[in-house]
XYZ file of C-alpha atoms in Angstrom:
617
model
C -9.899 50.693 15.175
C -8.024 47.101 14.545
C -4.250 47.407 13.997
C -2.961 46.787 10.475
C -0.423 44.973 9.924
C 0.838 44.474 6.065
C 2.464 41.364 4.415
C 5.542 40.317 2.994
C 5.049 39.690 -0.608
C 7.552 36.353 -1.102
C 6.725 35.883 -4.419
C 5.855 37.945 -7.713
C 2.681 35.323 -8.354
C 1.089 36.621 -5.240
C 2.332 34.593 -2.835
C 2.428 36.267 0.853
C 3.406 36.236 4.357
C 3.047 37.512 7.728
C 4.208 35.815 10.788
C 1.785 35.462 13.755
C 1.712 34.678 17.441
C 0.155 31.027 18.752
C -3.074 30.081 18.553
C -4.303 31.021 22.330
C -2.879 34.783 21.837
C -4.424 35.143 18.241
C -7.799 36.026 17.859
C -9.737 36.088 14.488
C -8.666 38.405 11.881
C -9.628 40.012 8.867
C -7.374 40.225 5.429
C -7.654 43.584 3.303
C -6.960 42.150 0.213
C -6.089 44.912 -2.905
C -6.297 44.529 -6.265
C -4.314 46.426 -9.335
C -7.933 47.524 -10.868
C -8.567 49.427 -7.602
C -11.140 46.578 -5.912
C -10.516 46.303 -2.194
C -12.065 43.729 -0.155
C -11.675 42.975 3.960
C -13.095 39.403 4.926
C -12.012 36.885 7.384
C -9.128 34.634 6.967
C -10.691 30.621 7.071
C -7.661 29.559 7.622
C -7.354 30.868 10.923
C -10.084 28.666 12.063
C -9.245 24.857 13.175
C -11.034 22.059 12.203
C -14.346 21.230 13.190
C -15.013 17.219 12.922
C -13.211 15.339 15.560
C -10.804 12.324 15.039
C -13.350 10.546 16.674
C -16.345 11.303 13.747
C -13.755 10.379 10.936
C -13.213 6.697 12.906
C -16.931 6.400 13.451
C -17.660 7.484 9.505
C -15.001 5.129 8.298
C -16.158 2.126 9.974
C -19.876 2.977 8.617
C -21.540 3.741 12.392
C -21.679 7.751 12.716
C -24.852 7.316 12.268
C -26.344 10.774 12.184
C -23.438 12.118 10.028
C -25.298 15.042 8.059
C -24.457 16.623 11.644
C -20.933 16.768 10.278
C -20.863 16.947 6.940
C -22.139 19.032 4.393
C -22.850 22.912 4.537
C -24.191 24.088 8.026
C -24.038 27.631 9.144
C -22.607 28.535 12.356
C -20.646 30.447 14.505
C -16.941 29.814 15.300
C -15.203 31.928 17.446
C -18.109 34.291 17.291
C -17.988 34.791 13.823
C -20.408 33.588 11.535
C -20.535 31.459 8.491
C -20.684 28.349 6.886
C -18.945 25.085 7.861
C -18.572 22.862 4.733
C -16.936 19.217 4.825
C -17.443 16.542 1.831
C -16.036 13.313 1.470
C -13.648 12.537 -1.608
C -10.400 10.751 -1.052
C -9.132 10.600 -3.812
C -9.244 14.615 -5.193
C -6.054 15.995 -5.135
C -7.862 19.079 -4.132
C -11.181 20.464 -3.315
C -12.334 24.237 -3.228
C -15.483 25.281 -2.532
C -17.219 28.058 -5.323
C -20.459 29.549 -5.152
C -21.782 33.483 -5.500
C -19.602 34.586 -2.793
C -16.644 33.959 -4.399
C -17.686 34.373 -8.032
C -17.294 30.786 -8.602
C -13.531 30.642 -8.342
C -11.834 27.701 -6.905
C -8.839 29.101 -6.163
C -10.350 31.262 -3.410
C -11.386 28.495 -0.952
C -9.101 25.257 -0.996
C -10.506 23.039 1.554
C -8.447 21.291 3.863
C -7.773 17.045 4.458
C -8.558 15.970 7.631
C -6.014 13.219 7.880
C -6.732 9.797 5.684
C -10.313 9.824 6.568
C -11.041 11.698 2.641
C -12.800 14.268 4.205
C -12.206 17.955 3.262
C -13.716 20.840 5.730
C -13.264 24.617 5.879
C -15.268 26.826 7.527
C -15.696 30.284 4.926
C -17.042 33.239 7.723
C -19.847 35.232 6.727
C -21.131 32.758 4.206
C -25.071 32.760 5.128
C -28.135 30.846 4.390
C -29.494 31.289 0.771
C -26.240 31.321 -0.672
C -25.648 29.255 -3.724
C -22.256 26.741 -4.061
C -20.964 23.921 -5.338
C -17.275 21.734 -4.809
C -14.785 21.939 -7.556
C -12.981 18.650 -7.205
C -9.615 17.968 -9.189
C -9.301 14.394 -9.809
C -6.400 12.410 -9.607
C -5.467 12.801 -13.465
C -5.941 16.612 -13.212
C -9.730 16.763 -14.763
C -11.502 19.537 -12.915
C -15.558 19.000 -11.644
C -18.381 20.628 -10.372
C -19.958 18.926 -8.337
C -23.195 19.668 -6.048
C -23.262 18.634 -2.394
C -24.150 14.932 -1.523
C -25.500 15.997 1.955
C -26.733 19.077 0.972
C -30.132 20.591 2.426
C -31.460 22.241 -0.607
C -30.832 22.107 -4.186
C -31.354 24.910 -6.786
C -34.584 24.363 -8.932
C -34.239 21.937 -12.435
C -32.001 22.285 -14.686
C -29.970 24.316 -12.746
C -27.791 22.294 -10.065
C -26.172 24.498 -7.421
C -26.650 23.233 -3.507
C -27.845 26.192 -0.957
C -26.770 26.814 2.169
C -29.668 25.911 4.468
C -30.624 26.237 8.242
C -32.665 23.336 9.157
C -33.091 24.563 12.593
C -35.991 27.177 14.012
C -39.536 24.773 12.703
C -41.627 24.858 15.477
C -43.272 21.249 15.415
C -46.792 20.540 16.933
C -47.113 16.560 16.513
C -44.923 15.423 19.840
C -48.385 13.987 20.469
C -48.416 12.337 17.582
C -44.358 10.983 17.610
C -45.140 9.807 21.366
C -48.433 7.780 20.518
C -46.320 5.993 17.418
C -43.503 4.819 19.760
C -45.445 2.806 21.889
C -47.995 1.160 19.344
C -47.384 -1.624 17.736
C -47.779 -0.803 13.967
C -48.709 -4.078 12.334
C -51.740 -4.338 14.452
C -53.118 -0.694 13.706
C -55.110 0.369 10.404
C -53.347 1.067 7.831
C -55.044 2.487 4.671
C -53.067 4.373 1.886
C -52.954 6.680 0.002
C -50.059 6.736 -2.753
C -49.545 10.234 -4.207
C -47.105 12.158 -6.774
C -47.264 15.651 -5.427
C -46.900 17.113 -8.753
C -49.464 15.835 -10.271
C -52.220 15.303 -7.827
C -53.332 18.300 -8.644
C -52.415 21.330 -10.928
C -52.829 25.120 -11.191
C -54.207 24.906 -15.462
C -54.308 29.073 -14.614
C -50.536 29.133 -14.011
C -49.168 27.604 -16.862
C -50.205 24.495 -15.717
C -48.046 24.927 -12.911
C -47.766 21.715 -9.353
C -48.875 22.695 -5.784
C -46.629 24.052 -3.306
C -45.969 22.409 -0.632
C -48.466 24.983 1.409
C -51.062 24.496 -1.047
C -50.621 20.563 -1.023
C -51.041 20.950 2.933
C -54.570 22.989 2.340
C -56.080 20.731 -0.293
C -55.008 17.062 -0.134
C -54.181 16.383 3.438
C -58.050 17.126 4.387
C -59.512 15.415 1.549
C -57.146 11.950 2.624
C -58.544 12.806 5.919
C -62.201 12.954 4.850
C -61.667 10.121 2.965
C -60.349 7.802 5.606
C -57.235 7.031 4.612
C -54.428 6.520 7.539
C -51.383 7.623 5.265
C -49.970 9.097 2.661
C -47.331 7.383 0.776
C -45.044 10.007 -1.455
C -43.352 9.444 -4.515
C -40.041 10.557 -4.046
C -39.753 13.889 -3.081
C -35.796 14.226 -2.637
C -34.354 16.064 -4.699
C -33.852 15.023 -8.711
C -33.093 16.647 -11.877
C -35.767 14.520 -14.340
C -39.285 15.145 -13.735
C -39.942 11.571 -15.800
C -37.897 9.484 -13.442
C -41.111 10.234 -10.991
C -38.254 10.930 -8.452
C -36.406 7.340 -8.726
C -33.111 8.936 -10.130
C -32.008 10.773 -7.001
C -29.307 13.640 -7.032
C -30.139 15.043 -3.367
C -30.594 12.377 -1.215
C -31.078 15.252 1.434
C -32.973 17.851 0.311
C -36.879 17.391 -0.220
C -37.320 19.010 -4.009
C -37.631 22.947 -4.666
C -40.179 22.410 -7.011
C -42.751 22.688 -4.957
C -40.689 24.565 -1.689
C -38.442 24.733 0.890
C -37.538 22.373 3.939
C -39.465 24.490 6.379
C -42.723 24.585 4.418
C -42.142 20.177 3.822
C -41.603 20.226 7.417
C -45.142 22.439 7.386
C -47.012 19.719 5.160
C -45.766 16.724 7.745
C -46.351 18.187 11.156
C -50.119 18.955 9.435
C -50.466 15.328 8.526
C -49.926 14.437 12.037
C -52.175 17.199 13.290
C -55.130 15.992 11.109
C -54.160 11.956 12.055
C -51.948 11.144 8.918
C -48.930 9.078 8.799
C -46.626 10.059 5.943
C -44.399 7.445 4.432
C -41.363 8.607 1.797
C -40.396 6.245 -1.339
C -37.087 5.720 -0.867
C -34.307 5.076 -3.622
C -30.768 3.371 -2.335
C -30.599 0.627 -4.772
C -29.507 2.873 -7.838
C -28.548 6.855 -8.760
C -28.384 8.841 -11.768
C -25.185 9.716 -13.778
C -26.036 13.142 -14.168
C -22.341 14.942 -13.912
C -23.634 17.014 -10.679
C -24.447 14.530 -8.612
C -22.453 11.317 -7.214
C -21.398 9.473 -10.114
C -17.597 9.313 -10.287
C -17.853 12.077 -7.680
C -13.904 12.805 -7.013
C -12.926 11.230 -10.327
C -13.457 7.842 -8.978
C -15.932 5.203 -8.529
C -16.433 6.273 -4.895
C -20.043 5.465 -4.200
C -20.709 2.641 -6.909
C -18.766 -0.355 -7.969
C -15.763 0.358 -10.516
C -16.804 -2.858 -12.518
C -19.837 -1.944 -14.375
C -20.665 -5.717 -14.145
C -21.344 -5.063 -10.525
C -22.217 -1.081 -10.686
C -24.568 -0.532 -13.327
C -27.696 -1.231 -14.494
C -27.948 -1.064 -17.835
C -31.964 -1.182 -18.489
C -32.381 1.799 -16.192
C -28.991 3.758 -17.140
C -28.281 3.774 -13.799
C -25.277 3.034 -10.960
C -25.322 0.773 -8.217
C -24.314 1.985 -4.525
C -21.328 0.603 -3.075
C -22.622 -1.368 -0.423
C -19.809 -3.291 0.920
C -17.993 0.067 1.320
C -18.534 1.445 4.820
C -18.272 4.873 4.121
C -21.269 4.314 1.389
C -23.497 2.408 3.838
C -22.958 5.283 6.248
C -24.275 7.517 3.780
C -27.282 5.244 2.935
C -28.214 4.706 6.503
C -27.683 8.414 7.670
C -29.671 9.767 4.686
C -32.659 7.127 5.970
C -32.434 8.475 9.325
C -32.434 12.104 8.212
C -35.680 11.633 7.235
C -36.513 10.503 10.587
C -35.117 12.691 12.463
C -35.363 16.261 10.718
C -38.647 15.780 8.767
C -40.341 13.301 11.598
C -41.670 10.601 8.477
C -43.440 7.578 9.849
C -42.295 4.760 7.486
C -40.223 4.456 4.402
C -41.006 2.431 1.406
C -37.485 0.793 -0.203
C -38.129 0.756 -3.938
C -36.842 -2.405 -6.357
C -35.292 -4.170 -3.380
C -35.166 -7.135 -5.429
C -32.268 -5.444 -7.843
C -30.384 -4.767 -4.794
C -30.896 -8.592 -3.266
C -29.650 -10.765 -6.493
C -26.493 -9.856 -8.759
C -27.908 -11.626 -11.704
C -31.098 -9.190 -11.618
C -31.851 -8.380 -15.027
C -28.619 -9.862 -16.357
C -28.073 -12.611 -18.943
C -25.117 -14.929 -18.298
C -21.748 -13.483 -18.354
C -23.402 -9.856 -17.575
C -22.672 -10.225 -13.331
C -20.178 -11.472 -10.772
C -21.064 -14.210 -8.229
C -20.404 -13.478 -4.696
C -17.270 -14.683 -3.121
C -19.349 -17.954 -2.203
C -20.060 -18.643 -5.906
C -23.704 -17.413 -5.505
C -26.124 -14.740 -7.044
C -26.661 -13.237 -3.899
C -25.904 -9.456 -3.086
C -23.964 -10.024 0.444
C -22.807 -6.266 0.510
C -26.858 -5.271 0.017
C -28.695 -8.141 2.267
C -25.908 -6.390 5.246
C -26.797 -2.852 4.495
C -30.351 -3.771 4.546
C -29.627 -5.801 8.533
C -28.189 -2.874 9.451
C -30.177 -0.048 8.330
C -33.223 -1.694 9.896
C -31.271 -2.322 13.275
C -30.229 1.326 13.329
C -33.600 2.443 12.413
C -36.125 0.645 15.125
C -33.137 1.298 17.332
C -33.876 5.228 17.435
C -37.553 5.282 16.106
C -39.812 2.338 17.035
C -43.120 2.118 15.706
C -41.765 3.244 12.378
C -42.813 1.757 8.882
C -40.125 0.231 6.808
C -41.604 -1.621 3.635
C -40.362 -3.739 0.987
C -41.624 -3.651 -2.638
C -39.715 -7.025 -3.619
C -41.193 -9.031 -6.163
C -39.304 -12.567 -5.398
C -39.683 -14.927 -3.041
C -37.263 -14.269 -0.918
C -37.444 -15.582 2.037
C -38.159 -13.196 5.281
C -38.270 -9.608 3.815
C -40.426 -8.988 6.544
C -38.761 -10.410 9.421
C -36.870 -8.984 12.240
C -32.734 -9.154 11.574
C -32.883 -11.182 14.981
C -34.892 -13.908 13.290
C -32.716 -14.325 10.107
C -34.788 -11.691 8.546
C -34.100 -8.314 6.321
C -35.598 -6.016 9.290
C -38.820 -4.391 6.881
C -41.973 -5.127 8.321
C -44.003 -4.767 5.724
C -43.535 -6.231 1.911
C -45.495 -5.170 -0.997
C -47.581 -8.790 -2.223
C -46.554 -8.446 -5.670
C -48.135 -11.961 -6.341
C -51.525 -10.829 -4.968
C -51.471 -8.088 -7.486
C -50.587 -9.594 -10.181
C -52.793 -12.868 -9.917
C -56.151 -10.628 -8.925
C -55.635 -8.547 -11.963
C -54.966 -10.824 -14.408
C -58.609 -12.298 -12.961
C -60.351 -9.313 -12.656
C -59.558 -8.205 -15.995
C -61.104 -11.895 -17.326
C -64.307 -11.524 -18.566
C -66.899 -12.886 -15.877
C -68.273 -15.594 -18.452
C -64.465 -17.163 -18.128
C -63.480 -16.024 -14.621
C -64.173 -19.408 -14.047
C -61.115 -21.637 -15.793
C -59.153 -19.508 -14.069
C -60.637 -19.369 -9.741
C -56.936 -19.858 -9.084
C -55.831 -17.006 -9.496
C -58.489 -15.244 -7.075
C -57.740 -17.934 -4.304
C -53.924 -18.462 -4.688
C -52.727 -15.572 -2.253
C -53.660 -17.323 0.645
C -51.643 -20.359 0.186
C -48.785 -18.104 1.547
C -50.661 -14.589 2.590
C -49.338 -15.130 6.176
C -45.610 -15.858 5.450
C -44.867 -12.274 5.164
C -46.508 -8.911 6.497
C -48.126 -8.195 2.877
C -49.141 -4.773 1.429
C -51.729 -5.343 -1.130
C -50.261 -2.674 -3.330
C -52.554 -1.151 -6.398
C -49.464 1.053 -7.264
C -48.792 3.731 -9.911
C -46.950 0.846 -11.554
C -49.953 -0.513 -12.395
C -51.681 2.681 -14.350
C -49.227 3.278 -16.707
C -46.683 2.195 -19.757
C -50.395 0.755 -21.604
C -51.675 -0.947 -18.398
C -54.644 1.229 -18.332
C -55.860 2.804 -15.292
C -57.897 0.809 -12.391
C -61.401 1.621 -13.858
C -59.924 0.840 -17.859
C -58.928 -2.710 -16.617
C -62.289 -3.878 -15.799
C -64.226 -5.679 -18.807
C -67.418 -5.090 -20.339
C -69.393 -1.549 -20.881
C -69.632 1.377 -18.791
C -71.727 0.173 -15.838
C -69.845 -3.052 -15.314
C -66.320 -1.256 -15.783
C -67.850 0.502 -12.015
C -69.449 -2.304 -10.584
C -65.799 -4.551 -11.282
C -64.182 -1.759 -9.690
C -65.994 -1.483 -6.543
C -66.229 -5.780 -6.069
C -62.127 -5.604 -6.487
C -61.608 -2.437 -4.139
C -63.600 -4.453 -1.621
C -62.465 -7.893 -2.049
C -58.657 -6.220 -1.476
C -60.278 -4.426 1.638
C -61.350 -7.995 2.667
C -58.426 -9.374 2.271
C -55.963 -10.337 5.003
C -53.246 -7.459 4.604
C -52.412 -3.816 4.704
C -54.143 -1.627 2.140
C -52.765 0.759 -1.056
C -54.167 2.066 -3.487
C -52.857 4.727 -6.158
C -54.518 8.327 -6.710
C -57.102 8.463 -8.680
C -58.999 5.258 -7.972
C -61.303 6.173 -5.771
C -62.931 8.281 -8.250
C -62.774 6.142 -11.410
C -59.477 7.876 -13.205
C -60.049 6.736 -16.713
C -56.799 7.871 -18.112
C -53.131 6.143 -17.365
C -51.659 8.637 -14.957
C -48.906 11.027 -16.300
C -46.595 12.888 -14.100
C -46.916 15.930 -16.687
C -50.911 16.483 -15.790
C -53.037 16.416 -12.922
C -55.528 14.193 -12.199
C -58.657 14.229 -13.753
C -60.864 15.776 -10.920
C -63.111 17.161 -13.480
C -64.986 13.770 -13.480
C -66.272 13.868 -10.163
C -68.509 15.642 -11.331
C -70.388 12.790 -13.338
C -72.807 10.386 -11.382
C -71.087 7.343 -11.524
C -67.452 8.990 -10.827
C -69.175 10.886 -7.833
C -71.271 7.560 -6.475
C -68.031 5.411 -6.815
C -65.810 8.139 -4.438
C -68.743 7.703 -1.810
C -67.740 4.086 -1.761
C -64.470 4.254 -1.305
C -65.278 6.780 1.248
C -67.341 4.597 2.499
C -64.983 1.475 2.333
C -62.293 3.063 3.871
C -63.943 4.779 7.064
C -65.807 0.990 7.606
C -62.631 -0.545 7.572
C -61.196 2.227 10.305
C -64.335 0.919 12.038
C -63.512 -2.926 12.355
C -60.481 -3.648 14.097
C -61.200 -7.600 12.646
C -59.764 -6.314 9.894
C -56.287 -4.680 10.801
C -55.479 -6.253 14.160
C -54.962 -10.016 12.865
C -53.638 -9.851 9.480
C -50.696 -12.086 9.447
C -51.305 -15.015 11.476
C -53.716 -17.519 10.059
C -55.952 -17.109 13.165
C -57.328 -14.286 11.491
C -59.018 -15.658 8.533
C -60.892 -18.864 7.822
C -62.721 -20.433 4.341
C -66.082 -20.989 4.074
C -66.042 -21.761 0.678
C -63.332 -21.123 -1.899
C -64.173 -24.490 -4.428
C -67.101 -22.732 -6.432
C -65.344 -21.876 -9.430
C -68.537 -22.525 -11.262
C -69.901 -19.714 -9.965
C -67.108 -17.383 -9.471
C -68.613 -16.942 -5.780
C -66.252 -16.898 -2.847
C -66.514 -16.716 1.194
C -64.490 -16.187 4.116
C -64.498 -15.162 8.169
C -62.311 -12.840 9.086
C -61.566 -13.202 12.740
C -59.468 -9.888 14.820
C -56.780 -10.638 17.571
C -59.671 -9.813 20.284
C -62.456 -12.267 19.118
C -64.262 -11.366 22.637
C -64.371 -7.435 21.695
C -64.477 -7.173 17.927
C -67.030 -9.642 15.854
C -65.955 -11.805 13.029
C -67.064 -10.473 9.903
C -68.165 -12.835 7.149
C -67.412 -12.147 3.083
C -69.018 -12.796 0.450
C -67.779 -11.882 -3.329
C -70.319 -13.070 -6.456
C -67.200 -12.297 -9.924
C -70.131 -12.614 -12.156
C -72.957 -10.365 -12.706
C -75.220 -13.406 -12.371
C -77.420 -13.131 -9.176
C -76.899 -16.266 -6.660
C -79.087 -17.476 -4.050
């Protein structure tokens, strides 16, 4: 049996003492602490323990390059000494003091005081026999003595909405099956493979109406739609955001986890589970991505140790006021670390293929949104975010440094100039960019009745003035099926029959197009209804004819373009496409050749698109 050895009580508050040998002669102890109702309990001092993060990883953090930081901090159990627990380290420099609470210390924050490491603002303690599972959050008192709760940043898993509490999570023990898969991707050169899409909100793709109308799991999202994209011969899935946050109607663009996949529909191993199956069945799965703007929600990282700490204090700078939103930090180094590391995470622990970078355009220009007087020029006079344009360089660097053959796409809807160039070339590093202008010229034709597509040929031709001056995306987004846009099949004029036959000519003619393809959910089969992130899809309507005749074709469509390199091996370079005839507005009609980057293996392939339901000869 250990010896016992009681303490000096030095004061009547419960303050006490015991005096102990150095370090290399102690070994780790236990306290028996009593109480005066009767309660006895014998845990593990923390404070015996030293600290864990080197002075090297607070130098690294600090100058924004430890690149692969959630190593560090955050909540990771291990064993120390061969005891085991939980290690816990957060960043807030300005807290006079942070505790960690949670169920195994009934929430009480004077039980675990962290400690400082130095001036780096990181706090760390290691608390033994905290496991997995267990529930906690940091209680931070701020410099004018306001007490918060606030959940991890880098936390691994987040309690289900509305409740907030982080969980201790062990990442480690998947067992993946795709190093085939990873292997292939690094030595392929993206840009000249197929790339078909399939955009998807998990939690509404489909629903269980049985269970209280209840989204898929994560398992059951593996079953159902990963073999359906496969049979329908699409080359990736592109997910909504599926980090963690607390407002199902943000669709996932107000982020509170930035490392933690949502609960609602799992946990990290059974995410893990749905990616290593995509690669298994031949699917590439990209992640939206949100580091232009967070929530204010009091849990997360607004004000997070009492100061602005990851956004701007001048809400000229640090807000947006449409979206009710805050704006990251980025010429703080500590914030880009954050950015970059949580981009990498993906990477690394959840083996994504590609990212897509949501409303890069806020992030690029100050003025975004704002009326005069409402923003603060650079410190060259201009609109211009500097901080943001660097963050982007060097998130892209870092990223094709450790994963190449990766995805990184830009939906920017300016014309800034080379989104989707390499940093080396004066570029932002993406190499891809969403062609807003494509989408938004080709609808407004579309949408024309045929009689008067005519006056307006323009817009159907226009795209190719400048379709090879970035690596376009021809995006048909969610964005474009809600808010009273009307779903794909609703924006086509005239009756029933032509509403289908509009459809298919446009789903084709963006197929034909130079550029990668994307469409949204649900217009394959003819989706009538704006989407809604409260119901499924309606999946009932495959069941009718022309619903059922119009999936075939995109089935179709899709495996015939797998079939043709010509048209995904020489999409941005003008050597890959050539007019025919694009002056016969009279007739609506247009022709092209495209042409691949092997014209002695792979045959040109010649287009022709009639907008009018007018046969031509």
């Amino acid at each position: 049996e250990a010896e016992a050895t009681s303490l000096k009580r030095i004061h009547p508050e419960g303050l006490f003492e015991l005096k102990i040998p150095p370090r290399p002669e102690l070994k780790p102890y236990r306290l028996k602490i009593s109480y005066k109702n009767g309660n006895e309990h014998i845990r593990f001092d923390p404070y015996y323990f030293s600290t864990q993060l080197t002075e090297y990883d607070q130098f690294l953090f600090a100058e924004g390059n430890h690149h692969r930081f959630y190593h560090k901090l955050g909540a990771h159990p291990v064993e120390i000494d061969g005891v085991p627990g939980t290690l816990f380290a957060v960043w807030a420099p300005n807290a006079k003091r942070v505790s960690i609470v949670g169920d195994f210390n009934y929430w009480d924050g004077r039980k675990h005081p962290m400690q400082i490491l130095g001036d780096s603002g990181i706090w760390e303690l290691f608390i033994p026999e905290v496991a997995a599972g267990m529930l906690y959050k940091y209680e931070i008192k701020t410099g004018q003595n306001e007490i918060l709760l606030k959940s991890d940043p880098v936390a691994f898993t987040a309690e289900q909405r509305p409740s907030t509490a982080s969980v201790v999570t062990e990442l480690n023990g998947f067992r993946w099956q795709d190093q085939k898969w990873l292997e292939e991707r690094e030595n392929r050169d993206p840009l000249r493979q197929p790339i078909n899409v399939y955009e998807v909100h998990l939690g509404s793709w489909q629903r269980v109406p049985e269970e209280d109308n209840r989204s898929l799991t994560y398992p059951e999202l593996a079953d159902r739609l990963i073999p359906y994209a496969v049979e329908m011969g699409y080359t990736h899935l592109e997910l909504m955001p599926v980090a963690e946050h607390p407002l199902d109607g943000s669709w996932g663009y107000q982020v509170t986890g930035y490392f933690a996949p949502t609960s609602r529909f799992g946990t990290p191993h059974e995410f893990m589970e749905f990616v290593d199956r995509c690669h298994t069945s031949g699917l590439g799965v990209i992640l939206d991505w949100v580091p232009g703007h967070f929530p204010k929600d009091s849990h997360g990282l607004a004000g997070f140790d009492g100061t602005a700490l990851y956004e701007h204090e001048d809400p000229l700078q640090g807000e947006h006021k449409e979206w009710g939103t805050l704006i990251f930090n980025y010429e703080r180094n500590e914030v880009r670390n954050f950015l970059i590391s949580n981009a990498l995470f993906w990477f690394d622990e959840y083996h994504i293929d590609g990212i897509r970078v949501d409303a890069v355009a806020a992030m690029l220009y100050l003025d975004y949104n704002r009326k005069e007087g409402q923003w603060v020029k650079n410190r060259h006079g201009g609109r211009e975010n500097i901080g943001a344009i660097e963050f982007l360089k060097q998130l892209h660097e870092t990223l094709f440094h450790y994963h190449p053959g990766i995805l990184s796409i830009a939906e920017e809807s300016t014309a800034w100039d080379g989104v989707s160039h390499p940093t080396y070339a004066g570029g932002l590093g993406f190499n891809l960019k969403w062609n807003m202008g494509w989408m938004n010229d080709t609808l407004r034709y579309i949408e024309k009745d045929p009689v008067h597509r005519k006056y307006d040929h323009h817009l159907i031709t226009f795209s190719l003035m400048y379709a090879f001056t970035e690596n376009f995306v021809l995006a048909l987004s969610h964005d474009e099926v809600v808010h009273g846009k009307r779903s794909m099949l609703g924006k086509m004029p005239g009756d029933d029959w032509q509403n289908f036959a509009g459809l298919r000519m446009y789903l084709a003619f963006q197929m034909a197009h130079p550029g990668k393809q994307l469409t949204f959910m649900g217009t394959e089969f003819g989706q009538r209804d704006e989407w809604s992130e409260n119901r499924s899809l309606d999946w009932h309507l495959t069941q009718f004819p022309d619903h059922q005749k119009l999936q075939e074709y995109v089935r179709t469509l899709n495996h015939f373009y797998l079939s043709k390199p010509t048209l995904f091996t020489n999409d941005f370079d003008w050597t890959g496409f050539q007019w025919i005839d694009h002056h016969d507005q009279d007739n609506s009609v247009l022709s092209f050749i495209r042409r691949s980057a092997d014209e002695v293996s792979d045959p040109d392939l010649v287009f022709i698109f009639n907008f009018t339901p007018v046969p031509r000869d």
